[in-house]
Short mmCIF file of C-alpha atoms in Angstrom, two decimals:
data_model
loop_
_atom_site.label_atom_id
_atom_site.label_comp_id
_atom_site.label_asym_id
_atom_site.label_seq_id
_atom_site.Cartn_x
_atom_site.Cartn_y
_atom_site.Cartn_z
CA MET A 72 33.83 -11.65 -142.13
CA LEU A 73 31.42 -8.86 -142.25
CA GLY A 74 34.12 -6.52 -143.55
CA MET A 75 35.19 -9.07 -146.19
CA ARG A 76 31.51 -9.29 -147.10
CA LYS A 77 31.34 -5.41 -147.40
CA TRP A 78 34.35 -5.30 -149.76
CA SER A 79 33.67 -8.41 -151.96
CA PRO A 80 32.15 -6.41 -154.67
CA LEU A 81 35.47 -3.97 -154.65
CA ILE A 82 37.43 -7.11 -154.73
CA ALA A 83 35.56 -8.56 -157.71
CA VAL A 84 35.68 -5.73 -159.56
CA CYS A 85 39.18 -4.76 -158.94
CA LEU A 86 40.35 -8.20 -159.91
CA GLY A 87 38.53 -8.12 -163.45
CA THR A 88 40.12 -4.57 -164.06
CA PHE A 89 43.46 -5.60 -163.37
CA LEU A 90 43.09 -8.46 -165.69
CA LEU A 91 41.90 -6.36 -169.01
CA LEU A 92 44.40 -3.49 -168.30
CA VAL A 93 47.37 -5.79 -167.49
CA ASP A 94 46.78 -7.94 -170.62
CA VAL A 95 47.74 -4.75 -172.54
CA THR A 96 51.20 -4.28 -171.24
CA ILE A 97 51.92 -7.82 -170.25
CA VAL A 98 52.11 -8.76 -173.83
CA VAL A 99 54.46 -6.09 -175.07
CA VAL A 100 57.35 -7.71 -173.36
CA ALA A 101 56.49 -10.82 -175.04
CA LEU A 102 56.20 -9.94 -178.50
CA PRO A 103 59.67 -10.89 -179.54
CA ALA A 104 59.24 -14.39 -177.99
CA ILE A 105 55.97 -14.82 -179.81
CA GLY A 106 57.39 -13.77 -183.10
CA ASP A 107 60.26 -16.23 -182.89
CA LYS A 108 57.82 -19.08 -181.90
CA PHE A 109 55.76 -18.13 -184.80
CA ASP A 110 58.31 -16.76 -187.22
CA ALA A 111 55.89 -13.77 -187.40
CA GLY A 112 56.62 -10.03 -188.79
CA TYR A 113 55.95 -7.12 -187.37
CA ALA A 114 52.66 -6.60 -188.87
CA ASP A 115 51.54 -10.12 -187.38
CA LEU A 116 52.95 -8.76 -183.74
CA GLN A 117 50.93 -5.36 -184.22
CA TRP A 118 47.60 -7.64 -184.63
CA VAL A 119 48.41 -9.47 -181.10
CA LEU A 120 48.17 -6.08 -179.42
CA ASP A 121 45.72 -4.01 -182.11
CA GLY A 122 42.94 -7.07 -182.25
CA TYR A 123 42.80 -7.00 -178.41
CA ALA A 124 42.57 -2.97 -178.40
CA LEU A 125 40.23 -2.82 -181.43
CA SER A 126 37.74 -5.38 -179.95
CA LEU A 127 37.65 -3.55 -176.44
CA ALA A 128 37.08 -0.19 -178.18
CA ALA A 129 34.57 -1.24 -180.45
CA LEU A 130 32.55 -3.37 -178.09
CA LEU A 131 32.74 -1.03 -175.05
CA LEU A 132 29.68 1.26 -175.59
CA GLY A 133 27.58 -1.66 -177.00
CA ALA A 134 28.36 -3.72 -174.02
CA GLY A 135 27.46 -0.67 -171.58
CA SER A 136 23.96 -0.44 -173.05
CA LEU A 137 23.29 -4.29 -172.95
CA ALA A 138 24.68 -4.29 -169.21
CA ASP A 139 22.23 -1.39 -168.59
CA ARG A 140 19.32 -3.55 -169.90
CA TYR A 141 19.87 -6.94 -168.82
CA GLY A 142 21.89 -6.63 -165.69
CA ARG A 143 25.37 -5.44 -164.84
CA ARG A 144 26.43 -8.13 -162.57
CA ARG A 145 25.42 -10.96 -165.24
CA THR A 146 27.41 -8.98 -168.07
CA TYR A 147 30.21 -8.92 -165.66
CA LEU A 148 30.17 -12.69 -165.20
CA ILE A 149 29.87 -13.24 -168.92
CA GLY A 150 32.73 -11.02 -169.75
CA ILE A 151 34.99 -13.07 -167.17
CA GLY A 152 33.99 -16.18 -168.44
CA LEU A 153 34.79 -15.11 -171.98
CA PHE A 154 37.98 -13.69 -170.78
CA ALA A 155 39.17 -16.85 -169.27
CA LEU A 156 38.15 -19.08 -172.34
CA SER A 157 40.13 -16.75 -174.75
CA SER A 158 42.90 -16.61 -172.29
CA LEU A 159 43.39 -20.29 -172.70
CA LEU A 160 42.66 -20.31 -176.47
CA CYS A 161 45.70 -17.71 -176.26
CA ALA A 162 47.81 -19.96 -174.24
CA VAL A 163 47.43 -22.83 -176.49
CA ALA A 164 47.30 -21.01 -180.05
CA PRO A 165 49.34 -23.10 -182.47
CA ASN A 166 49.87 -20.00 -184.87
CA GLU A 167 49.60 -16.25 -184.92
CA GLN A 168 46.31 -16.29 -186.88
CA ALA A 169 44.73 -18.28 -183.87
CA LEU A 170 46.66 -16.00 -181.25
CA VAL A 171 45.00 -12.93 -183.01
CA ALA A 172 41.42 -14.53 -183.11
CA ALA A 173 41.65 -15.51 -179.42
CA ARG A 174 42.95 -11.76 -178.72
CA ILE A 175 40.03 -10.37 -180.44
CA LEU A 176 37.72 -12.75 -178.61
CA GLN A 177 39.55 -11.62 -175.12
CA GLY A 178 38.92 -8.18 -176.04
CA ALA A 179 35.31 -8.82 -176.20
CA GLY A 180 35.30 -10.13 -172.74
CA GLY A 181 37.08 -7.17 -171.31
CA ALA A 182 34.75 -5.06 -172.92
CA ALA A 183 32.02 -6.60 -170.94
CA MET A 184 33.93 -6.40 -167.88
CA PHE A 185 35.11 -2.52 -168.42
CA ALA A 186 31.73 -1.40 -169.54
CA THR A 187 30.21 -2.61 -166.06
CA THR A 188 33.07 -1.56 -163.39
CA ALA A 189 32.29 1.89 -162.40
CA ALA A 190 28.22 1.11 -162.62
CA LEU A 191 28.92 -1.61 -160.26
CA LEU A 192 30.78 0.29 -157.78
CA ASN A 193 28.37 3.03 -158.20
CA VAL A 194 25.38 0.92 -157.16
CA THR A 195 27.14 -1.03 -154.50
CA TYR A 196 28.84 1.88 -152.21
CA GLN A 197 27.44 5.06 -150.76
CA GLY A 198 29.09 8.00 -149.30
CA ARG A 199 32.45 7.81 -147.91
CA ASP A 200 32.43 4.09 -148.79
CA ARG A 201 32.11 5.07 -152.44
CA GLY A 202 35.05 7.47 -152.30
CA VAL A 203 37.04 4.61 -150.93
CA ALA A 204 36.00 2.21 -153.35
CA PHE A 205 36.71 4.52 -156.55
CA GLY A 206 40.14 5.44 -155.06
CA VAL A 207 40.90 1.80 -154.18
CA TRP A 208 39.92 1.23 -158.06
CA GLY A 209 41.86 4.00 -159.53
CA ALA A 210 45.01 2.87 -158.05
CA VAL A 211 44.47 -0.70 -159.23
CA ASN A 212 44.43 0.90 -162.85
CA GLY A 213 47.77 2.51 -162.49
CA ALA A 214 49.16 -0.64 -160.69
CA ALA A 215 48.03 -2.62 -163.84
CA ALA A 216 50.23 -0.76 -166.05
CA ALA A 217 53.05 -0.76 -163.81
CA ALA A 218 52.72 -4.69 -163.07
CA GLY A 219 52.22 -5.57 -166.69
CA PRO A 220 55.59 -5.44 -168.05
CA LEU A 221 57.38 -6.82 -165.01
CA ALA A 222 55.02 -9.62 -164.76
CA GLY A 223 54.93 -10.38 -168.44
CA GLY A 224 58.99 -10.30 -168.32
CA LEU A 225 59.30 -12.93 -165.50
CA LEU A 226 56.94 -15.15 -166.95
CA THR A 227 58.04 -15.18 -170.43
CA GLU A 228 61.77 -15.45 -169.33
CA HIS A 229 61.15 -18.19 -166.91
CA PHE A 230 58.21 -20.25 -167.79
CA GLY A 231 57.66 -19.01 -171.59
CA TRP A 232 55.06 -16.56 -173.16
CA ARG A 233 52.03 -18.83 -172.84
CA TRP A 234 51.97 -18.39 -169.28
CA ILE A 235 51.12 -14.83 -169.49
CA PHE A 236 47.58 -16.07 -170.71
CA LEU A 237 47.49 -19.25 -168.43
CA VAL A 238 48.01 -17.17 -165.40
CA ASN A 239 44.70 -15.38 -166.09
CA LEU A 240 42.63 -18.38 -165.41
CA PRO A 241 42.95 -18.61 -161.69
CA VAL A 242 42.67 -14.93 -161.11
CA CYS A 243 39.23 -15.35 -163.17
CA LEU A 244 37.87 -18.08 -160.91
CA ILE A 245 38.45 -16.03 -157.94
CA ALA A 246 36.94 -12.92 -159.40
CA VAL A 247 33.78 -14.97 -160.21
CA TRP A 248 34.03 -16.32 -156.81
CA PHE A 249 34.01 -12.94 -155.32
CA THR A 250 31.45 -11.73 -157.86
CA VAL A 251 28.89 -14.45 -157.17
CA ARG A 252 29.24 -13.82 -153.49
CA GLY A 253 29.25 -10.02 -153.08
CA VAL A 254 27.68 -8.34 -155.78
CA SER A 255 24.16 -7.76 -156.33
CA GLU A 256 22.13 -7.29 -159.72
CA SER A 257 21.67 -3.87 -160.87
CA ARG A 258 20.26 -2.07 -164.16
CA ALA A 259 19.45 1.33 -165.33
CA PRO A 260 15.88 2.73 -165.07
CA GLN A 261 15.44 2.65 -168.58
CA GLY A 262 17.72 -0.11 -169.95
CA GLY A 263 19.62 0.75 -172.92
CA ARG A 264 19.21 -0.91 -176.45
CA PHE A 265 21.84 -2.48 -178.16
CA ASP A 266 23.00 -0.48 -181.11
CA LEU A 267 23.79 -2.98 -183.66
CA PRO A 268 24.37 -0.88 -186.55
CA GLY A 269 26.37 1.48 -184.94
CA THR A 270 28.48 -1.28 -183.30
CA VAL A 271 28.93 -3.12 -186.82
CA SER A 272 30.00 0.11 -188.51
CA PHE A 273 32.49 1.47 -185.88
CA THR A 274 34.14 -1.99 -185.70
CA VAL A 275 34.34 -2.09 -189.57
CA ALA A 276 35.85 1.29 -189.77
CA ALA A 277 38.23 1.17 -186.94
CA ALA A 278 39.42 -2.51 -188.28
CA ALA A 279 39.62 -1.47 -191.74
CA VAL A 280 41.69 1.69 -191.10
CA THR A 281 43.85 -0.06 -188.61
CA TYR A 282 44.28 -3.19 -191.35
CA GLY A 283 45.06 -0.40 -193.94
CA LEU A 284 47.81 1.36 -191.93
CA ILE A 285 49.66 -2.01 -191.30
CA ARG A 286 49.27 -3.50 -194.65
CA ALA A 287 50.87 -0.19 -195.92
CA GLY A 288 53.95 -0.52 -193.66
CA ASP A 289 54.46 -3.99 -195.20
CA ALA A 290 53.24 -3.38 -199.00
CA GLY A 291 53.62 0.39 -199.40
CA TRP A 292 50.99 3.25 -199.35
CA THR A 293 50.01 2.49 -202.82
CA ASP A 294 49.12 -1.12 -202.42
CA GLY A 295 45.63 -1.81 -203.69
CA VAL A 296 44.69 -3.76 -200.89
CA ALA A 297 45.51 -1.17 -198.36
CA LEU A 298 43.84 1.51 -200.45
CA ALA A 299 40.60 -0.57 -200.41
CA ALA A 300 41.09 -1.03 -196.68
CA PHE A 301 40.84 2.77 -196.10
CA GLY A 302 38.20 3.14 -198.54
CA ALA A 303 36.05 0.67 -196.53
CA GLY A 304 37.03 2.32 -193.50
CA LEU A 305 35.66 5.81 -194.65
CA VAL A 306 32.26 4.29 -196.01
CA ALA A 307 31.87 2.41 -192.66
CA LEU A 308 32.55 5.79 -190.80
CA ALA A 309 29.91 7.52 -192.80
CA ALA A 310 27.61 4.76 -192.07
CA PHE A 311 28.48 4.91 -188.46
CA ILE A 312 27.56 8.60 -188.46
CA VAL A 313 24.12 8.22 -190.31
CA ALA A 314 23.37 5.21 -188.12
CA GLU A 315 23.83 7.20 -184.72
CA ARG A 316 22.08 10.36 -185.96
CA ARG A 317 18.93 8.35 -187.09
CA SER A 318 18.76 6.11 -184.13
CA ASP A 319 16.58 6.60 -181.34
CA HIS A 320 19.09 4.88 -178.79
CA PRO A 321 22.55 5.59 -180.35
CA MET A 322 25.45 4.13 -178.36
CA LEU A 323 27.20 7.47 -179.00
CA ASP A 324 25.33 10.51 -179.03
CA LEU A 325 27.22 12.63 -181.70
CA ALA A 326 25.36 15.74 -180.44
CA LEU A 327 27.93 15.78 -177.60
CA PHE A 328 30.82 16.41 -179.87
CA ARG A 329 29.12 19.88 -180.52
CA ARG A 330 30.55 20.98 -176.99
CA GLY A 331 34.14 22.26 -177.91
CA PRO A 332 35.42 20.95 -174.34
CA PHE A 333 34.07 17.75 -174.45
CA ALA A 334 35.32 17.15 -178.32
CA VAL A 335 38.83 18.46 -177.37
CA LEU A 336 38.98 16.06 -174.26
CA ILE A 337 38.12 13.01 -176.49
CA VAL A 338 40.75 13.97 -179.00
CA ALA A 339 43.20 14.39 -176.19
CA ALA A 340 42.44 11.02 -174.95
CA PHE A 341 42.80 9.47 -178.25
CA LEU A 342 46.31 11.16 -178.79
CA THR A 343 47.52 10.69 -175.29
CA GLN A 344 47.26 6.81 -175.69
CA ALA A 345 49.05 7.16 -179.01
CA ALA A 346 51.78 9.35 -177.80
CA ALA A 347 52.41 7.50 -174.55
CA PHE A 348 51.92 4.14 -175.23
CA GLY A 349 51.97 3.25 -178.87
CA TYR A 350 55.62 3.34 -179.35
CA LEU A 351 56.26 1.05 -176.32
CA PRO A 352 56.18 -2.36 -178.37
CA PHE A 353 58.77 -1.00 -180.54
CA GLY A 354 61.13 0.05 -177.99
CA THR A 355 60.83 -3.55 -176.44
CA VAL A 356 61.86 -4.98 -179.75
CA TRP A 357 64.86 -2.78 -179.98
CA LEU A 358 65.77 -3.84 -176.47
CA GLN A 359 65.64 -7.53 -177.00
CA GLN A 360 66.29 -8.17 -180.30
CA VAL A 361 69.23 -5.34 -181.00
CA LEU A 362 70.67 -5.03 -177.47
CA GLY A 363 70.04 -8.52 -176.30
CA ASN A 364 67.96 -8.05 -173.01
CA GLY A 365 66.03 -10.58 -171.74
CA PRO A 366 62.12 -10.14 -171.24
CA VAL A 367 62.63 -9.02 -167.58
CA ASP A 368 65.45 -6.37 -168.45
CA ALA A 369 63.19 -5.09 -171.18
CA GLY A 370 60.29 -4.67 -168.93
CA LEU A 371 62.39 -3.14 -166.26
CA VAL A 372 63.79 -0.67 -168.59
CA GLY A 373 61.29 -0.19 -171.66
CA ALA A 374 58.25 0.20 -169.82
CA LEU A 375 58.28 0.18 -165.91
CA PRO A 376 59.72 3.65 -165.36
CA MET A 377 56.80 5.30 -167.18
CA ALA A 378 54.34 3.07 -165.01
CA ALA A 379 55.85 3.71 -161.91
CA ALA A 380 56.08 7.34 -162.41
CA SER A 381 52.50 7.46 -163.64
CA LEU A 382 51.41 5.62 -160.48
CA VAL A 383 53.44 7.57 -157.88
CA VAL A 384 51.99 10.80 -159.37
CA GLY A 385 48.42 9.34 -159.65
CA ALA A 386 48.53 8.34 -156.12
CA GLY A 387 50.40 10.61 -154.41
CA ALA A 388 48.86 14.14 -156.10
CA GLY A 389 45.64 12.57 -157.30
CA ARG A 390 43.46 14.46 -154.55
CA LEU A 391 45.61 17.46 -155.48
CA LEU A 392 45.20 17.28 -159.23
CA GLN A 393 41.61 17.18 -159.03
CA ARG A 394 41.59 20.77 -157.39
CA VAL A 395 43.28 22.08 -160.52
CA ALA A 396 41.20 22.99 -163.51
CA PRO A 397 41.92 20.37 -166.35
CA ARG A 398 42.87 22.89 -168.58
CA TRP A 399 46.18 22.77 -166.81
CA THR A 400 46.30 19.22 -165.66
CA VAL A 401 45.68 17.58 -168.89
CA GLY A 402 46.98 20.23 -171.04
CA VAL A 403 50.42 20.57 -169.33
CA GLY A 404 50.44 16.82 -168.74
CA LEU A 405 50.53 16.54 -172.52
CA LEU A 406 53.61 18.67 -172.66
CA LEU A 407 55.20 16.84 -170.34
CA ILE A 408 54.60 13.65 -172.41
CA ALA A 409 55.60 15.48 -175.74
CA ALA A 410 59.01 16.39 -173.73
CA GLY A 411 59.59 12.70 -172.42
CA ASP A 412 58.98 11.57 -176.16
CA LEU A 413 61.42 13.85 -177.46
CA LEU A 414 63.96 13.06 -174.62
CA GLN A 415 64.16 9.69 -175.70
CA ALA A 416 64.26 10.41 -179.41
CA ARG A 417 68.25 10.66 -179.28
CA LEU A 418 69.44 7.08 -179.83
CA ASP A 419 72.22 5.66 -182.27
CA ALA A 420 73.85 2.53 -182.81
CA ASP A 421 75.76 2.80 -179.55
CA SER A 422 72.70 3.47 -177.37
CA THR A 423 71.96 1.09 -174.56
CA GLY A 424 68.62 0.95 -172.81
CA SER A 425 69.39 3.32 -169.75
CA ALA A 426 68.82 6.17 -172.67
CA LEU A 427 65.36 5.86 -172.57
CA ILE A 428 64.70 5.90 -168.72
CA PRO A 429 64.79 9.85 -168.37
CA GLY A 430 62.40 10.34 -170.98
CA LEU A 431 59.98 7.42 -169.96
CA ILE A 432 59.86 9.04 -166.27
CA VAL A 433 58.78 12.61 -167.78
CA VAL A 434 56.33 10.79 -169.85
CA GLY A 435 55.08 8.78 -166.94
CA VAL A 436 54.84 12.27 -164.87
CA GLY A 437 52.50 13.53 -167.58
CA VAL A 438 50.41 10.27 -167.92
CA GLY A 439 49.78 10.49 -164.15
CA SER A 440 48.64 14.03 -164.64
CA VAL A 441 46.45 13.38 -167.55
CA LEU A 442 44.63 9.94 -167.22
CA PRO A 443 43.03 10.95 -163.56
CA SER A 444 41.90 14.19 -164.54
CA LEU A 445 40.69 13.21 -168.02
CA SER A 446 37.74 11.12 -166.61
CA SER A 447 36.58 13.71 -164.25
CA ALA A 448 37.00 16.71 -167.02
CA VAL A 449 34.94 14.61 -169.62
CA LEU A 450 32.00 13.70 -167.15
CA ALA A 451 31.84 17.20 -166.04
CA GLU A 452 31.30 18.47 -169.54
CA VAL A 453 28.08 16.41 -170.47
CA PRO A 454 24.66 16.60 -168.74
CA ARG A 455 24.40 13.90 -165.86
CA GLU A 456 22.18 11.57 -167.69
CA ARG A 457 24.74 11.12 -170.36
CA SER A 458 27.72 10.44 -167.93
CA GLY A 459 27.67 6.63 -168.47
CA MET A 460 27.84 7.30 -172.27
CA ALA A 461 30.48 9.90 -172.12
CA GLY A 462 32.58 7.71 -170.02
CA GLY A 463 32.55 4.83 -172.25
CA ALA A 464 33.40 7.02 -175.22
CA LEU A 465 36.41 8.10 -173.18
CA ASN A 466 37.56 4.81 -172.88
CA THR A 467 36.59 3.77 -176.30
CA PHE A 468 38.65 6.16 -177.67
CA ARG A 469 41.48 5.74 -175.40
CA GLN A 470 41.63 2.11 -176.59
CA LEU A 471 41.34 3.19 -180.26
CA GLY A 472 44.10 5.59 -179.70
CA PHE A 473 46.28 2.81 -178.62
CA ALA A 474 45.55 0.44 -181.60
CA LEU A 475 45.99 3.12 -184.17
CA GLY A 476 49.15 4.36 -182.65
CA VAL A 477 50.64 1.05 -182.67
CA ALA A 478 49.64 0.43 -186.55
CA VAL A 479 51.12 4.00 -187.43
CA PHE A 480 54.28 3.76 -185.50
CA GLY A 481 54.86 0.32 -186.71
CA THR A 482 54.49 1.23 -190.35
CA ILE A 483 57.08 4.05 -189.85
CA PHE A 484 59.23 1.72 -187.53
CA ALA A 485 59.18 -0.99 -190.36
CA ASN A 486 59.92 1.21 -193.22
CA LYS A 487 63.12 2.55 -191.45
CA VAL A 488 64.12 -1.02 -190.54
CA SER A 489 63.65 -2.04 -193.73
CA ALA A 490 65.77 0.85 -195.32
CA GLY A 491 68.55 0.41 -193.25
CA HIS A 492 68.77 -3.52 -194.02
CA GLY A 493 68.21 -4.41 -190.01
CA GLN A 494 71.56 -2.95 -188.91
CA PRO A 495 71.46 -2.07 -185.29
CA ALA A 496 71.56 1.90 -186.49
CA ALA A 497 68.29 1.28 -188.22
CA PHE A 498 66.64 0.24 -185.32
CA ALA A 499 67.58 3.22 -183.53
CA ASP A 500 66.55 5.46 -186.38
CA GLY A 501 63.27 3.78 -186.52
CA LEU A 502 62.61 4.54 -182.81
CA ASN A 503 63.74 7.91 -183.07
CA ALA A 504 61.01 8.52 -185.87
CA ILE A 505 58.60 7.27 -184.01
CA LEU A 506 59.20 9.04 -181.14
CA LEU A 507 59.43 12.34 -182.82
CA VAL A 508 55.96 11.94 -184.20
CA ALA A 509 54.76 10.81 -180.72
CA SER A 510 56.11 14.04 -179.23
CA GLY A 511 54.48 16.18 -182.13
CA THR A 512 51.27 14.31 -181.29
CA ALA A 513 51.02 15.06 -177.62
CA LEU A 514 52.52 18.57 -178.31
CA VAL A 515 49.48 19.33 -180.70
CA ALA A 516 46.99 17.59 -178.21
CA GLY A 517 48.39 19.79 -175.21
CA VAL A 518 48.01 22.93 -177.25
CA LEU A 519 44.52 22.10 -178.25
CA VAL A 520 43.51 21.60 -174.56
CA LEU A 521 45.29 24.47 -173.36
CA ILE A 522 43.26 26.82 -175.75
CA PHE A 523 39.95 25.27 -175.69
CA VAL A 524 39.20 23.76 -172.48
CA ARG A 525 38.34 26.66 -170.24
CA HIS A 526 36.15 25.40 -167.56
CA ARG A 527 34.75 22.84 -165.54
CA VAL A 528 30.63 22.35 -165.34
CA THR A 529 29.77 20.74 -162.11
CA HIS A 530 26.73 18.52 -161.19
CA ALA A 531 24.93 17.91 -158.05
CA GLU A 532 23.12 14.78 -158.63
CA GLU A 533 24.24 11.14 -158.80
CA PRO A 534 22.84 9.24 -161.71
CA GLN A 535 19.72 6.97 -160.54
CA LEU A 536 20.30 3.02 -160.52
CA VAL A 537 18.05 0.43 -160.08
CA LYS A 538 19.27 -2.49 -157.47
CA THR A 539 17.59 -5.84 -157.77
CA ALA A 540 18.28 -8.88 -155.77
#
């Protein structure tokens, strides 16, 4: 009983982390079924993914500030409750608009959880226990990516796509029980202040640019609404920069980007998510709508090889990778992602799903090298007192990279399929095109890291946290 009590906070944090991360990949396999149910096009399906990712990205830093000020345990519990409610709303959504709205709300709950997980573990465990806790939590991060496609396929094929959201409810209840039972409240010595101007302007900028990209894929790049969205995004981005420079408590200190290695690593995180994951939804569409695979087979073929390879590399070589300079683990890992994307970009009308597997495995090896190293590399490039903000920025730009990657690739894919009148060869051409763009994206990111990330800065101190009963 004492051991269970000791590890209750870890169980609570891992359950929440697993839920919020698995709900990205679990939906990918269900997209064709959702599209059939609501007669939804590519643009609507993209928003089922991007609504969640954008909400998570836009609110992550602000949620972290609120948690530091008002309590991390309280914020985490609110996040779980919001995630459970929105999951129920997703499951009963009568149309695609309601589903997208519920996914946006789900992203807000995920942001409240994600912003507090590392801090809760940091304040709860010390010494060797802290190392064990973060090791288990990291493994859960990888397991969520691996479990998502298979779980999504099984639930969609045998019970229906709504169950991918309903299954969250009992897990949320268990997470609440462990949190109430074992997690103590904690706050930062000087609690953060919610940066409303920064949060609003950042959200508007990200949403407007994403909407513009998806709209352009539907209506063309000269469409007035798409151009207006791009304009609104630029104005909102300028407003965000002004707001952060003038704020005494910015949610993102832009001075951090004056550090060349930090800026390059954040850009690399953004491009990694796009290059490694942004094309997966369209591979699932090809596997199910063109090749006739069921959701389970689509998950096994179209995403699991990458996720499993990433998990094996991250878990098996994680400690070794931490001893290697991030210039090599991140830079070479990105080159592997570029090679894996390129290896997949050789499809034609007669190709089968197995043509994707070798490239997906190579991408997974790259992801397993890049993602664990990115976190430590980013934190090593900033002062200790900015480590929380830097970690939040990393997760924010990762999610934003996924959202914009899906939007850009969706535009390319839709144009290719439309130009080919929906023939099997057109779907293959569309996948080849986005895989080539993804490969080039990873290549650019890898070269940037190899050139500009030269050293690691070490810190001797742990951040001070205030723990309350």
